[in-house]
Amino acid sequence: MAVKIDKKIKGYSVITPDDKAREATAKAPVAQAQDDAQESNIVHMHERIERPDVLIGSTYKIKSPLVEHAFYVTINDIVLNAGTEHELRRPFEIFINSKSMEHFQWIVALTRIMSAVFRKGGDVTFIVDEMKAVFDPKGGYFKAGGVYMPSLVAELGSIVEDHMKSIGLLHDPEMSAHQRALIAEKRKQFEERSKKNTDAVVVAPARREEDVEVTGEGTSFPPSATMCHKCSTKALVIMDGCQTCLNCGYSKCG
């Protein structure tokens, strides 16, 4: 494209790659200073943040066979940098309420420690693994859906995990399309086999125990299933002489 020059040329110079590099180097500190200024306006979670008058949160119910009365777990969150692209919701405090007074002391201690960890800032997701690794010497139990809980503290950790997933602090590992297809195929095969066994019975005065469904999170598993050590769900059945999990697809035969 031709450019018409109306004024008299008094001098000229050719811009070399070195000149461009020096110009970019000169602009870099300015851009870095702008980024630093923008970063300094972002509020991160730390223990000096004062509690607002109003917090948003959720309450979860635990009905464990280890205690007579239910536990109600309330986790309140604080919203940082509200209304900006850096908006973040973080857990701020936790409360546990129950009529079971025999656990009052350790519940109060646990909630205070957990709330202090939440307010400290940084990566607080480690608390989930620490709590879920607590085992009751008297034995654990299966909660609704056939998921094994080694202790009451472990179920509290599971609730904290679910809450962190709901606010975006934790994410479930994505299951590949091949894994989902495999699980769906195994479930279909097991249902077809169970249906054939049911049809083979000529006289059935009562419903067989195998036909009774245990409903979990949108999925049903037979009551004869055993616990899968991989996903801790009571969904392990025998198929073609091999232990197969109908929840995560694990197979002992590979």
Coordinates of N, CA and C in Angstrom, one line a residue:
M1 N 0.8 -1.2 0.0 CA 0.0 0.0 0.0 C 0.9 1.3 0.0
A2 N 0.7 2.2 -0.9 CA 1.5 3.4 -1.1 C 1.0 4.4 0.0
V3 N 2.0 5.1 0.6 CA 1.8 6.2 1.6 C 2.3 7.5 1.0
K4 N 1.5 8.5 0.9 CA 1.9 9.8 0.4 C 2.5 10.6 1.5
I5 N 3.7 11.2 1.4 CA 4.3 12.0 2.4 C 4.2 13.4 1.9
D6 N 3.5 14.2 2.7 CA 3.2 15.6 2.3 C 4.3 16.6 2.9
K7 N 5.0 16.1 4.0 CA 6.0 17.0 4.6 C 7.4 16.6 4.1
K8 N 8.3 17.5 4.4 CA 9.7 17.3 4.0 C 10.4 16.3 4.9
I9 N 11.1 15.4 4.4 CA 11.8 14.4 5.2 C 13.1 15.0 5.7
K10 N 13.2 15.1 7.0 CA 14.5 15.7 7.6 C 15.5 14.6 8.0
G11 N 15.0 13.4 8.1 CA 15.9 12.3 8.5 C 15.1 11.0 8.6
Y12 N 15.8 9.9 8.7 CA 15.1 8.6 8.8 C 16.1 7.6 9.4
S13 N 15.5 6.5 9.9 CA 16.3 5.4 10.5 C 15.6 4.1 10.3
V14 N 16.3 3.0 10.2 CA 15.7 1.7 10.0 C 15.6 1.0 11.4
I15 N 14.4 0.5 11.7 CA 14.2 -0.2 13.0 C 14.7 -1.7 12.8
T16 N 15.6 -2.1 13.6 CA 16.2 -3.4 13.5 C 15.5 -4.3 14.6
P17 N 15.7 -5.6 14.5 CA 15.1 -6.5 15.5 C 15.6 -6.2 16.9
D18 N 16.9 -5.7 17.0 CA 17.4 -5.3 18.3 C 16.7 -4.2 18.9
D19 N 16.3 -3.2 18.0 CA 15.6 -2.0 18.5 C 14.2 -2.5 19.0
K20 N 13.5 -3.4 18.3 CA 12.2 -3.9 18.8 C 12.4 -4.6 20.1
A21 N 13.5 -5.4 20.3 CA 13.7 -6.1 21.6 C 13.9 -5.2 22.7
R22 N 14.7 -4.1 22.5 CA 14.9 -3.1 23.5 C 13.6 -2.4 23.9
E23 N 12.8 -2.1 22.9 CA 11.5 -1.5 23.2 C 10.6 -2.4 24.0
A24 N 10.6 -3.7 23.7 CA 9.7 -4.6 24.4 C 10.2 -4.7 25.9
T25 N 11.6 -4.7 26.0 CA 12.2 -4.8 27.4 C 11.8 -3.6 28.2
A26 N 11.7 -2.4 27.6 CA 11.4 -1.2 28.3 C 9.9 -1.2 28.7
K27 N 9.1 -1.8 27.9 CA 7.6 -1.8 28.2 C 7.3 -2.9 29.3
A28 N 8.2 -3.9 29.4 CA 7.9 -5.1 30.3 C 7.7 -4.6 31.7
P29 N 8.6 -3.8 32.3 CA 8.4 -3.4 33.7 C 7.1 -2.6 33.9
V30 N 6.6 -1.8 32.9 CA 5.4 -1.1 33.0 C 4.2 -2.1 33.1
A31 N 4.2 -3.1 32.2 CA 3.2 -4.1 32.2 C 3.2 -4.9 33.5
Q32 N 4.4 -5.2 34.0 CA 4.5 -6.0 35.2 C 3.9 -5.2 36.4
A33 N 4.2 -3.9 36.4 CA 3.7 -3.0 37.4 C 2.2 -2.9 37.4
Q34 N 1.6 -2.9 36.2 CA 0.1 -2.9 36.1 C -0.5 -4.2 36.6
D35 N 0.2 -5.3 36.2 CA -0.3 -6.6 36.7 C -0.2 -6.7 38.2
D36 N 0.9 -6.2 38.8 CA 1.1 -6.3 40.3 C 0.0 -5.4 41.0
A37 N -0.3 -4.3 40.4 CA -1.3 -3.4 41.0 C -2.7 -4.1 40.9
Q38 N -3.0 -4.8 39.8 CA -4.2 -5.5 39.7 C -4.3 -6.6 40.7
E39 N -3.1 -7.4 40.9 CA -3.0 -8.5 41.8 C -3.2 -8.0 43.2
S40 N -2.7 -6.8 43.5 CA -2.8 -6.3 44.9 C -4.2 -6.0 45.3
N41 N -5.1 -5.8 44.4 CA -6.5 -5.5 44.7 C -7.3 -6.8 44.9
I42 N -6.7 -8.0 44.6 CA -7.4 -9.2 44.8 C -7.3 -9.6 46.3
V43 N -8.4 -9.9 46.9 CA -8.4 -10.3 48.3 C -8.3 -11.9 48.4
H44 N -7.3 -12.3 49.1 CA -7.1 -13.7 49.3 C -7.5 -14.1 50.8
M45 N -7.9 -15.3 51.0 CA -8.3 -15.8 52.3 C -7.2 -15.8 53.3
H46 N -7.3 -15.1 54.4 CA -6.3 -15.1 55.5 C -7.0 -14.9 56.8
E47 N -6.3 -15.2 57.9 CA -7.0 -15.2 59.2 C -7.3 -13.8 59.7
R48 N -6.9 -12.7 59.1 CA -7.2 -11.4 59.5 C -8.5 -10.8 58.9
I49 N -9.1 -11.6 58.0 CA -10.4 -11.2 57.4 C -11.5 -11.3 58.5
E50 N -12.2 -10.2 58.7 CA -13.2 -10.2 59.7 C -14.5 -10.9 59.2
R51 N -15.2 -11.5 60.1 CA -16.4 -12.2 59.8 C -17.5 -11.2 59.4
P52 N -18.1 -11.3 58.2 CA -19.3 -10.5 57.9 C -20.5 -10.8 58.8
D53 N -21.4 -9.9 58.8 CA -22.6 -10.1 59.6 C -23.5 -11.2 59.0
V54 N -23.4 -11.4 57.7 CA -24.2 -12.5 57.1 C -23.3 -13.4 56.2
L55 N -23.4 -14.7 56.4 CA -22.7 -15.6 55.6 C -23.7 -16.6 54.9
I56 N -23.3 -17.1 53.8 CA -24.2 -18.1 53.1 C -23.6 -19.5 53.4
G57 N -24.5 -20.5 53.5 CA -24.0 -21.8 53.8 C -25.0 -22.9 53.5
S58 N -24.7 -24.1 54.0 CA -25.5 -25.3 53.8 C -25.5 -26.1 55.0
T59 N -26.6 -26.9 55.3 CA -26.7 -27.8 56.4 C -26.9 -29.2 55.9
Y60 N -26.1 -30.1 56.4 CA -26.2 -31.5 56.0 C -26.6 -32.4 57.2
K61 N -27.3 -33.4 57.0 CA -27.7 -34.4 58.0 C -27.0 -35.7 58.0
I62 N -26.5 -36.1 59.1 CA -25.8 -37.4 59.3 C -26.7 -38.3 60.2
K63 N -27.1 -39.4 59.7 CA -27.8 -40.4 60.5 C -27.0 -41.7 60.5
S64 N -26.2 -41.8 61.6 CA -25.2 -42.9 61.7 C -25.8 -43.9 62.7
P65 N -25.5 -45.2 62.4 CA -25.9 -46.3 63.4 C -25.1 -46.2 64.7
L66 N -24.0 -45.4 64.7 CA -23.1 -45.4 65.9 C -23.7 -44.4 66.9
V67 N -24.6 -43.6 66.6 CA -25.2 -42.6 67.5 C -26.7 -42.7 67.5
E68 N -27.4 -42.4 68.6 CA -28.8 -42.5 68.6 C -29.5 -41.4 67.9
H69 N -29.0 -40.2 67.9 CA -29.6 -39.0 67.3 C -28.8 -38.6 66.1
A70 N -29.5 -37.9 65.2 CA -28.8 -37.4 64.0 C -27.9 -36.2 64.3
F71 N -26.9 -36.1 63.4 CA -26.0 -34.9 63.5 C -26.4 -33.9 62.3
Y72 N -26.3 -32.7 62.6 CA -26.6 -31.6 61.6 C -25.4 -30.8 61.5
V73 N -24.8 -30.8 60.3 CA -23.5 -30.1 60.0 C -23.8 -28.9 59.2
T74 N -23.5 -27.7 59.7 CA -23.6 -26.5 58.9 C -22.3 -25.9 58.6
I75 N -22.1 -25.7 57.3 CA -20.8 -25.1 56.8 C -21.2 -23.7 56.2
N76 N -20.6 -22.6 56.7 CA -20.9 -21.3 56.2 C -19.7 -20.9 55.4
D77 N -20.0 -20.2 54.3 CA -18.9 -19.7 53.3 C -18.9 -18.2 53.3
I78 N -17.7 -17.7 53.0 CA -17.5 -16.3 52.7 C -17.2 -16.1 51.2
V79 N -17.7 -15.0 50.6 CA -17.5 -14.7 49.2 C -16.4 -13.6 49.1
L80 N -15.3 -13.9 48.5 CA -14.2 -13.0 48.3 C -14.3 -12.4 46.9
N81 N -14.0 -11.1 46.8 CA -13.9 -10.4 45.5 C -15.3 -10.5 44.8
A82 N -16.4 -10.3 45.6 CA -17.7 -10.4 45.0 C -17.9 -9.5 43.8
G83 N -18.6 -10.0 42.8 CA -18.9 -9.2 41.6 C -17.8 -8.9 40.6
T84 N -16.6 -9.6 40.9 CA -15.5 -9.4 40.0 C -15.2 -10.8 39.3
E85 N -14.2 -10.8 38.4 CA -13.8 -12.0 37.7 C -13.1 -12.9 38.7
H86 N -12.6 -12.4 39.8 CA -11.9 -13.2 40.8 C -12.7 -13.6 42.0
E87 N -14.0 -13.6 41.8 CA -14.9 -14.0 42.9 C -14.7 -15.4 43.3
L88 N -14.6 -15.6 44.6 CA -14.3 -16.9 45.1 C -15.0 -17.2 46.4
R89 N -15.6 -18.4 46.5 CA -16.4 -18.8 47.7 C -15.5 -19.8 48.4
R90 N -15.3 -19.5 49.7 CA -14.4 -20.3 50.5 C -15.1 -20.6 51.8
P91 N -14.9 -21.8 52.4 CA -15.5 -22.2 53.7 C -14.9 -21.3 54.8
F92 N -15.8 -20.8 55.7 CA -15.3 -19.9 56.7 C -15.4 -20.5 58.1
E93 N -16.5 -21.3 58.3 CA -16.7 -21.8 59.7 C -17.7 -23.0 59.6
I94 N -17.6 -23.9 60.6 CA -18.4 -25.1 60.6 C -19.0 -25.3 62.0
F95 N -20.3 -25.7 62.0 CA -21.0 -26.0 63.3 C -21.6 -27.4 63.2
I96 N -21.6 -28.1 64.3 CA -22.3 -29.5 64.3 C -23.2 -29.5 65.5
N97 N -24.4 -29.8 65.3 CA -25.4 -29.8 66.4 C -26.1 -31.2 66.4
S98 N -26.3 -31.7 67.7 CA -27.0 -33.0 67.8 C -27.5 -33.1 69.3
K99 N -28.5 -34.0 69.5 CA -29.0 -34.3 70.8 C -28.0 -35.3 71.5
S100 N -27.1 -35.9 70.8 CA -26.2 -36.9 71.4 C -25.1 -36.1 72.2
M101 N -25.3 -35.9 73.4 CA -24.4 -35.1 74.2 C -23.1 -35.9 74.6
E102 N -23.1 -37.2 74.4 CA -21.9 -37.9 74.7 C -20.7 -37.6 73.9
H103 N -21.0 -36.9 72.7 CA -19.9 -36.6 71.8 C -19.6 -35.1 71.8
F104 N -20.2 -34.4 72.8 CA -20.2 -32.9 72.8 C -18.7 -32.3 72.8
Q105 N -17.9 -32.9 73.7 CA -16.5 -32.3 73.8 C -15.7 -32.4 72.6
W106 N -15.6 -33.6 72.0 CA -14.8 -33.7 70.8 C -15.4 -33.0 69.6
I107 N -16.7 -32.9 69.6 CA -17.4 -32.1 68.5 C -17.0 -30.6 68.5
V108 N -17.1 -30.1 69.7 CA -16.8 -28.7 69.9 C -15.3 -28.4 69.5
A109 N -14.4 -29.3 70.0 CA -13.0 -29.2 69.7 C -12.7 -29.3 68.2
L110 N -13.4 -30.2 67.5 CA -13.2 -30.5 66.1 C -13.7 -29.3 65.3
T111 N -14.9 -28.7 65.6 CA -15.4 -27.6 64.8 C -14.5 -26.4 65.0
R112 N -14.0 -26.1 66.2 CA -13.1 -25.0 66.4 C -11.9 -25.1 65.6
I113 N -11.3 -26.3 65.6 CA -10.0 -26.5 64.8 C -10.3 -26.4 63.3
M114 N -11.4 -27.0 62.8 CA -11.7 -26.9 61.4 C -12.0 -25.5 61.0
S115 N -12.7 -24.7 61.8 CA -13.0 -23.3 61.5 C -11.7 -22.5 61.4
A116 N -10.8 -22.8 62.3 CA -9.5 -22.1 62.3 C -8.7 -22.4 61.1
V117 N -8.7 -23.6 60.6 CA -8.0 -24.0 59.4 C -8.7 -23.3 58.2
F118 N -10.0 -23.3 58.1 CA -10.7 -22.6 57.0 C -10.2 -21.1 56.9
R119 N -10.2 -20.5 58.1 CA -9.9 -19.0 58.1 C -8.4 -18.7 57.9
K120 N -7.5 -19.7 58.0 CA -6.1 -19.6 57.9 C -5.8 -19.3 56.4
G121 N -6.6 -19.8 55.5 CA -6.3 -19.6 54.1 C -5.4 -20.6 53.5
G122 N -5.1 -20.4 52.2 CA -4.3 -21.4 51.5 C -5.1 -22.6 51.1
D123 N -4.4 -23.7 50.8 CA -5.1 -24.9 50.4 C -5.6 -25.7 51.6
V124 N -6.9 -25.7 51.8 CA -7.5 -26.3 53.0 C -8.2 -27.7 52.6
T125 N -8.0 -28.1 51.4 CA -8.6 -29.3 51.0 C -8.0 -30.6 51.6
F126 N -6.8 -30.4 52.2 CA -6.1 -31.6 52.8 C -6.9 -32.1 54.0
I127 N -7.7 -31.3 54.6 CA -8.5 -31.7 55.8 C -9.4 -32.9 55.4
V128 N -9.9 -32.9 54.2 CA -10.8 -34.0 53.8 C -10.1 -35.4 53.9
D129 N -8.9 -35.5 53.3 CA -8.2 -36.8 53.4 C -7.8 -37.2 54.8
E130 N -7.5 -36.2 55.6 CA -7.1 -36.4 57.0 C -8.3 -37.0 57.8
M131 N -9.5 -36.5 57.6 CA -10.7 -36.9 58.3 C -11.2 -38.2 57.8
K132 N -11.1 -38.4 56.5 CA -11.6 -39.7 55.9 C -10.7 -40.9 56.2
A133 N -9.5 -40.6 56.7 CA -8.6 -41.6 57.1 C -8.7 -42.1 58.5
V134 N -9.7 -41.5 59.2 CA -9.9 -41.9 60.7 C -10.8 -43.1 60.7
F135 N -10.3 -44.2 61.4 CA -11.0 -45.4 61.5 C -11.4 -45.6 63.0
D136 N -12.7 -46.1 63.1 CA -13.2 -46.4 64.4 C -12.7 -47.8 64.8
P137 N -12.1 -48.0 66.0 CA -11.6 -49.4 66.4 C -12.8 -50.3 66.6
K138 N -14.0 -49.8 66.8 CA -15.2 -50.7 67.0 C -15.8 -51.1 65.6
G139 N -15.3 -50.5 64.5 CA -15.8 -50.8 63.2 C -16.6 -49.7 62.6
G140 N -16.7 -49.7 61.3 CA -17.4 -48.7 60.6 C -18.8 -49.1 60.2
Y141 N -19.4 -48.5 59.2 CA -20.8 -48.8 58.8 C -21.0 -48.4 57.4
F142 N -22.1 -48.9 56.8 CA -22.5 -48.5 55.5 C -23.6 -47.5 55.6
K143 N -23.4 -46.3 54.9 CA -24.5 -45.3 54.9 C -25.4 -45.6 53.6
A144 N -26.4 -44.8 53.5 CA -27.3 -44.9 52.4 C -26.6 -44.9 51.0
G145 N -26.9 -45.9 50.2 CA -26.2 -46.0 48.9 C -25.1 -47.0 48.9
G146 N -24.9 -47.6 50.1 CA -23.9 -48.7 50.1 C -22.4 -48.2 50.2
V147 N -22.2 -47.0 50.6 CA -20.9 -46.4 50.7 C -20.4 -46.7 52.1
Y148 N -19.2 -47.3 52.3 CA -18.7 -47.6 53.6 C -18.0 -46.4 54.2
M149 N -18.3 -46.2 55.5 CA -17.7 -45.2 56.3 C -17.0 -45.8 57.4
P150 N -15.7 -45.6 57.5 CA -14.9 -46.3 58.6 C -15.1 -45.7 60.0
S151 N -15.7 -44.5 60.0 CA -15.9 -43.8 61.3 C -16.9 -42.7 61.1
L152 N -17.4 -42.1 62.2 CA -18.2 -40.9 62.2 C -17.4 -39.7 61.7
V153 N -16.2 -39.6 62.1 CA -15.3 -38.5 61.7 C -15.1 -38.6 60.2
A154 N -15.0 -39.8 59.6 CA -14.8 -40.0 58.2 C -16.0 -39.5 57.4
E155 N -17.2 -39.7 58.0 CA -18.4 -39.2 57.3 C -18.5 -37.7 57.4
L156 N -18.0 -37.1 58.4 CA -17.9 -35.7 58.5 C -17.0 -35.2 57.4
G157 N -15.9 -35.9 57.2 CA -14.9 -35.5 56.2 C -15.5 -35.7 54.8
S158 N -16.4 -36.7 54.6 CA -17.1 -36.9 53.4 C -18.0 -35.7 53.1
I159 N -18.7 -35.2 54.1 CA -19.6 -34.1 54.0 C -18.8 -32.8 53.6
V160 N -17.7 -32.6 54.2 CA -16.8 -31.4 53.9 C -16.4 -31.6 52.4
E161 N -16.1 -32.8 52.0 CA -15.6 -33.0 50.6 C -16.8 -32.6 49.7
D162 N -18.0 -33.1 49.9 CA -19.1 -32.8 49.1 C -19.4 -31.3 49.0
H163 N -19.2 -30.6 50.2 CA -19.4 -29.2 50.2 C -18.4 -28.4 49.4
M164 N -17.1 -28.9 49.5 CA -16.1 -28.2 48.7 C -16.2 -28.4 47.2
K165 N -16.8 -29.6 46.9 CA -17.1 -29.8 45.5 C -18.2 -28.9 45.0
S166 N -19.2 -28.7 45.8 CA -20.3 -27.9 45.4 C -19.9 -26.4 45.2
I167 N -18.9 -25.9 45.9 CA -18.4 -24.5 45.7 C -17.2 -24.4 44.8
G168 N -16.8 -25.5 44.3 CA -15.7 -25.5 43.3 C -14.3 -25.6 43.8
L169 N -14.1 -25.9 45.1 CA -12.8 -26.1 45.6 C -12.2 -27.5 45.2
L170 N -13.0 -28.5 45.1 CA -12.6 -29.8 44.7 C -13.4 -30.2 43.5
H171 N -12.8 -31.1 42.7 CA -13.4 -31.6 41.5 C -13.2 -33.1 41.4
D172 N -14.3 -33.8 41.0 CA -14.2 -35.2 40.7 C -13.3 -35.5 39.5
P173 N -12.5 -36.5 39.6 CA -11.7 -36.9 38.4 C -12.7 -37.3 37.3
E174 N -12.4 -36.8 36.1 CA -13.3 -37.1 35.0 C -13.2 -38.6 34.5
M175 N -14.3 -39.2 34.4 CA -14.3 -40.6 34.0 C -14.4 -40.6 32.4
S176 N -13.5 -41.4 31.8 CA -13.5 -41.4 30.4 C -14.7 -42.1 29.8
A177 N -15.0 -41.8 28.5 CA -16.2 -42.3 27.8 C -16.1 -43.9 27.8
H178 N -14.9 -44.4 27.7 CA -14.7 -45.9 27.7 C -15.1 -46.5 29.0
Q179 N -14.7 -45.8 30.1 CA -15.0 -46.3 31.5 C -16.6 -46.3 31.7
R180 N -17.2 -45.2 31.3 CA -18.6 -45.1 31.5 C -19.4 -46.1 30.6
A181 N -18.9 -46.4 29.4 CA -19.5 -47.4 28.6 C -19.3 -48.8 29.2
L182 N -18.2 -49.0 29.8 CA -17.9 -50.3 30.4 C -18.8 -50.6 31.6
I183 N -19.0 -49.6 32.4 CA -19.8 -49.7 33.6 C -21.3 -49.9 33.2
A184 N -21.7 -49.2 32.2 CA -23.1 -49.4 31.7 C -23.3 -50.8 31.1
E185 N -22.3 -51.3 30.4 CA -22.4 -52.6 29.9 C -22.4 -53.7 31.0
K186 N -21.6 -53.5 32.0 CA -21.6 -54.5 33.1 C -22.9 -54.5 33.8
R187 N -23.5 -53.3 34.1 CA -24.8 -53.2 34.7 C -25.9 -53.9 33.9
K188 N -25.8 -53.7 32.6 CA -26.8 -54.3 31.7 C -26.7 -55.8 31.7
Q189 N -25.5 -56.3 31.7 CA -25.3 -57.7 31.7 C -25.8 -58.3 33.0
F190 N -25.5 -57.6 34.2 CA -26.0 -58.2 35.5 C -27.5 -58.2 35.6
E191 N -28.1 -57.1 35.0 CA -29.6 -57.0 35.1 C -30.2 -58.1 34.2
E192 N -29.6 -58.4 33.1 CA -30.1 -59.5 32.2 C -30.0 -60.8 32.8
R193 N -28.8 -61.0 33.5 CA -28.6 -62.3 34.2 C -29.6 -62.5 35.3
S194 N -29.8 -61.4 36.1 CA -30.8 -61.5 37.2 C -32.2 -61.8 36.7
K195 N -32.5 -61.2 35.6 CA -33.9 -61.4 35.0 C -34.1 -62.8 34.5
K196 N -33.0 -63.4 33.9 CA -33.1 -64.8 33.5 C -33.3 -65.7 34.7
N197 N -32.6 -65.4 35.8 CA -32.7 -66.3 37.0 C -34.1 -66.2 37.6
T198 N -34.6 -64.9 37.5 CA -36.0 -64.8 38.0 C -37.0 -65.5 37.2
D199 N -36.9 -65.4 35.9 CA -37.8 -66.1 35.0 C -37.8 -67.6 35.1
A200 N -36.6 -68.1 35.5 CA -36.4 -69.6 35.6 C -37.2 -70.1 36.8
V201 N -37.5 -69.3 37.8 CA -38.3 -69.7 38.9 C -39.8 -69.8 38.6
V202 N -40.3 -71.0 38.6 CA -41.7 -71.2 38.2 C -42.6 -70.7 39.3
V203 N -42.4 -71.1 40.5 CA -43.2 -70.7 41.7 C -42.4 -69.8 42.6
A204 N -42.9 -68.6 42.8 CA -42.1 -67.7 43.6 C -43.1 -67.1 44.7
P205 N -43.2 -67.8 45.8 CA -44.2 -67.3 46.8 C -43.8 -66.0 47.4
A206 N -42.6 -65.7 47.4 CA -42.1 -64.4 48.0 C -41.0 -63.8 47.1
R207 N -40.9 -62.5 47.2 CA -39.8 -61.9 46.4 C -38.5 -62.3 46.9
R208 N -37.6 -62.7 46.0 CA -36.2 -63.1 46.4 C -35.4 -61.9 47.0
E209 N -34.5 -62.2 47.9 CA -33.7 -61.1 48.5 C -32.9 -60.4 47.4
E210 N -32.5 -61.1 46.3 CA -31.6 -60.5 45.3 C -32.4 -59.4 44.5
D211 N -33.7 -59.5 44.5 CA -34.5 -58.6 43.7 C -34.7 -57.3 44.5
V212 N -34.4 -57.3 45.7 CA -34.6 -56.0 46.5 C -33.5 -55.1 46.2
E213 N -33.8 -53.9 45.9 CA -32.8 -52.9 45.4 C -32.4 -52.0 46.6
V214 N -31.1 -51.7 46.6 CA -30.6 -50.7 47.5 C -30.3 -49.5 46.7
T215 N -31.0 -48.4 46.9 CA -30.9 -47.3 46.1 C -29.9 -46.3 46.6
G216 N -28.9 -46.0 45.8 CA -27.9 -45.0 46.2 C -28.1 -43.7 45.5
E217 N -27.0 -43.0 45.1 CA -27.1 -41.7 44.4 C -27.5 -41.9 43.0
G218 N -28.8 -42.2 42.8 CA -29.3 -42.4 41.4 C -29.0 -43.7 40.8
T219 N -28.4 -44.7 41.6 CA -28.0 -46.0 41.1 C -28.5 -47.0 42.1
S220 N -28.9 -48.2 41.6 CA -29.3 -49.3 42.5 C -28.3 -50.4 42.4
F221 N -28.0 -51.0 43.5 CA -27.1 -52.2 43.6 C -27.8 -53.3 44.4
P222 N -27.6 -54.5 44.0 CA -28.2 -55.6 44.7 C -27.7 -55.7 46.2
P223 N -28.5 -56.2 47.1 CA -28.1 -56.3 48.5 C -27.0 -57.3 48.7
S224 N -26.8 -58.3 47.8 CA -25.8 -59.3 47.9 C -24.4 -58.8 47.5
A225 N -24.3 -57.6 47.0 CA -23.1 -57.0 46.6 C -22.2 -56.7 47.8
T226 N -20.9 -56.9 47.6 CA -19.9 -56.6 48.7 C -19.2 -55.3 48.4
M227 N -18.4 -54.9 49.4 CA -17.7 -53.6 49.2 C -16.5 -53.6 48.3
C228 N -16.5 -52.6 47.4 CA -15.4 -52.5 46.5 C -14.3 -51.7 47.2
H229 N -13.0 -52.2 47.2 CA -12.0 -51.5 48.0 C -11.5 -50.2 47.2
K230 N -11.9 -50.1 46.0 CA -11.4 -49.0 45.2 C -12.3 -47.7 45.4
C231 N -13.6 -47.9 45.4 CA -14.5 -46.8 45.6 C -15.3 -46.8 46.9
S232 N -15.0 -47.8 47.7 CA -15.7 -48.0 49.0 C -17.2 -48.0 49.0
T233 N -17.7 -48.6 47.9 CA -19.2 -48.7 47.7 C -19.6 -50.2 47.6
K234 N -20.7 -50.5 48.2 CA -21.2 -51.8 48.3 C -21.8 -52.2 46.9
A235 N -21.0 -52.4 45.9 CA -21.4 -52.6 44.6 C -20.7 -53.7 43.8
L236 N -19.9 -54.5 44.6 CA -19.1 -55.6 44.0 C -19.9 -56.9 43.9
V237 N -20.0 -57.4 42.6 CA -20.8 -58.6 42.4 C -19.9 -59.6 41.6
I238 N -20.3 -60.8 41.6 CA -19.6 -61.9 40.8 C -20.3 -62.0 39.4
M239 N -19.5 -61.8 38.4 CA -19.9 -61.9 37.0 C -18.9 -62.7 36.3
D240 N -19.4 -63.8 35.7 CA -18.5 -64.7 34.9 C -17.3 -65.2 35.8
G241 N -17.6 -65.4 37.0 CA -16.6 -65.9 37.9 C -15.5 -64.9 38.4
C242 N -15.9 -63.6 38.1 CA -14.9 -62.6 38.5 C -15.6 -61.5 39.3
Q243 N -15.0 -60.9 40.3 CA -15.5 -59.8 41.0 C -15.5 -58.5 40.2
T244 N -16.7 -57.9 40.0 CA -16.8 -56.7 39.2 C -17.6 -55.7 40.0
C245 N -17.1 -54.4 40.0 CA -17.8 -53.3 40.7 C -18.8 -52.7 39.7
L246 N -20.1 -52.6 40.1 CA -21.1 -51.9 39.2 C -21.1 -50.4 39.4
N247 N -20.2 -49.9 40.3 CA -20.2 -48.4 40.5 C -19.0 -47.8 39.8
C248 N -17.8 -48.3 39.9 CA -16.6 -47.7 39.3 C -16.0 -48.5 38.2
G249 N -16.5 -49.7 38.0 CA -16.0 -50.6 36.9 C -14.8 -51.4 37.2
Y250 N -14.4 -51.4 38.5 CA -13.2 -52.2 38.9 C -13.5 -53.7 38.7
S251 N -12.5 -54.4 38.2 CA -12.6 -55.8 38.0 C -11.4 -56.5 38.5
K252 N -11.5 -57.5 39.3 CA -10.4 -58.3 39.8 C -9.6 -59.0 38.7
C253 N -10.3 -59.3 37.6 CA -9.7 -60.0 36.5 C -9.0 -59.0 35.5
G254 N -9.1 -57.7 35.8 CA -8.4 -56.8 34.9 C -9.3 -56.2 33.8

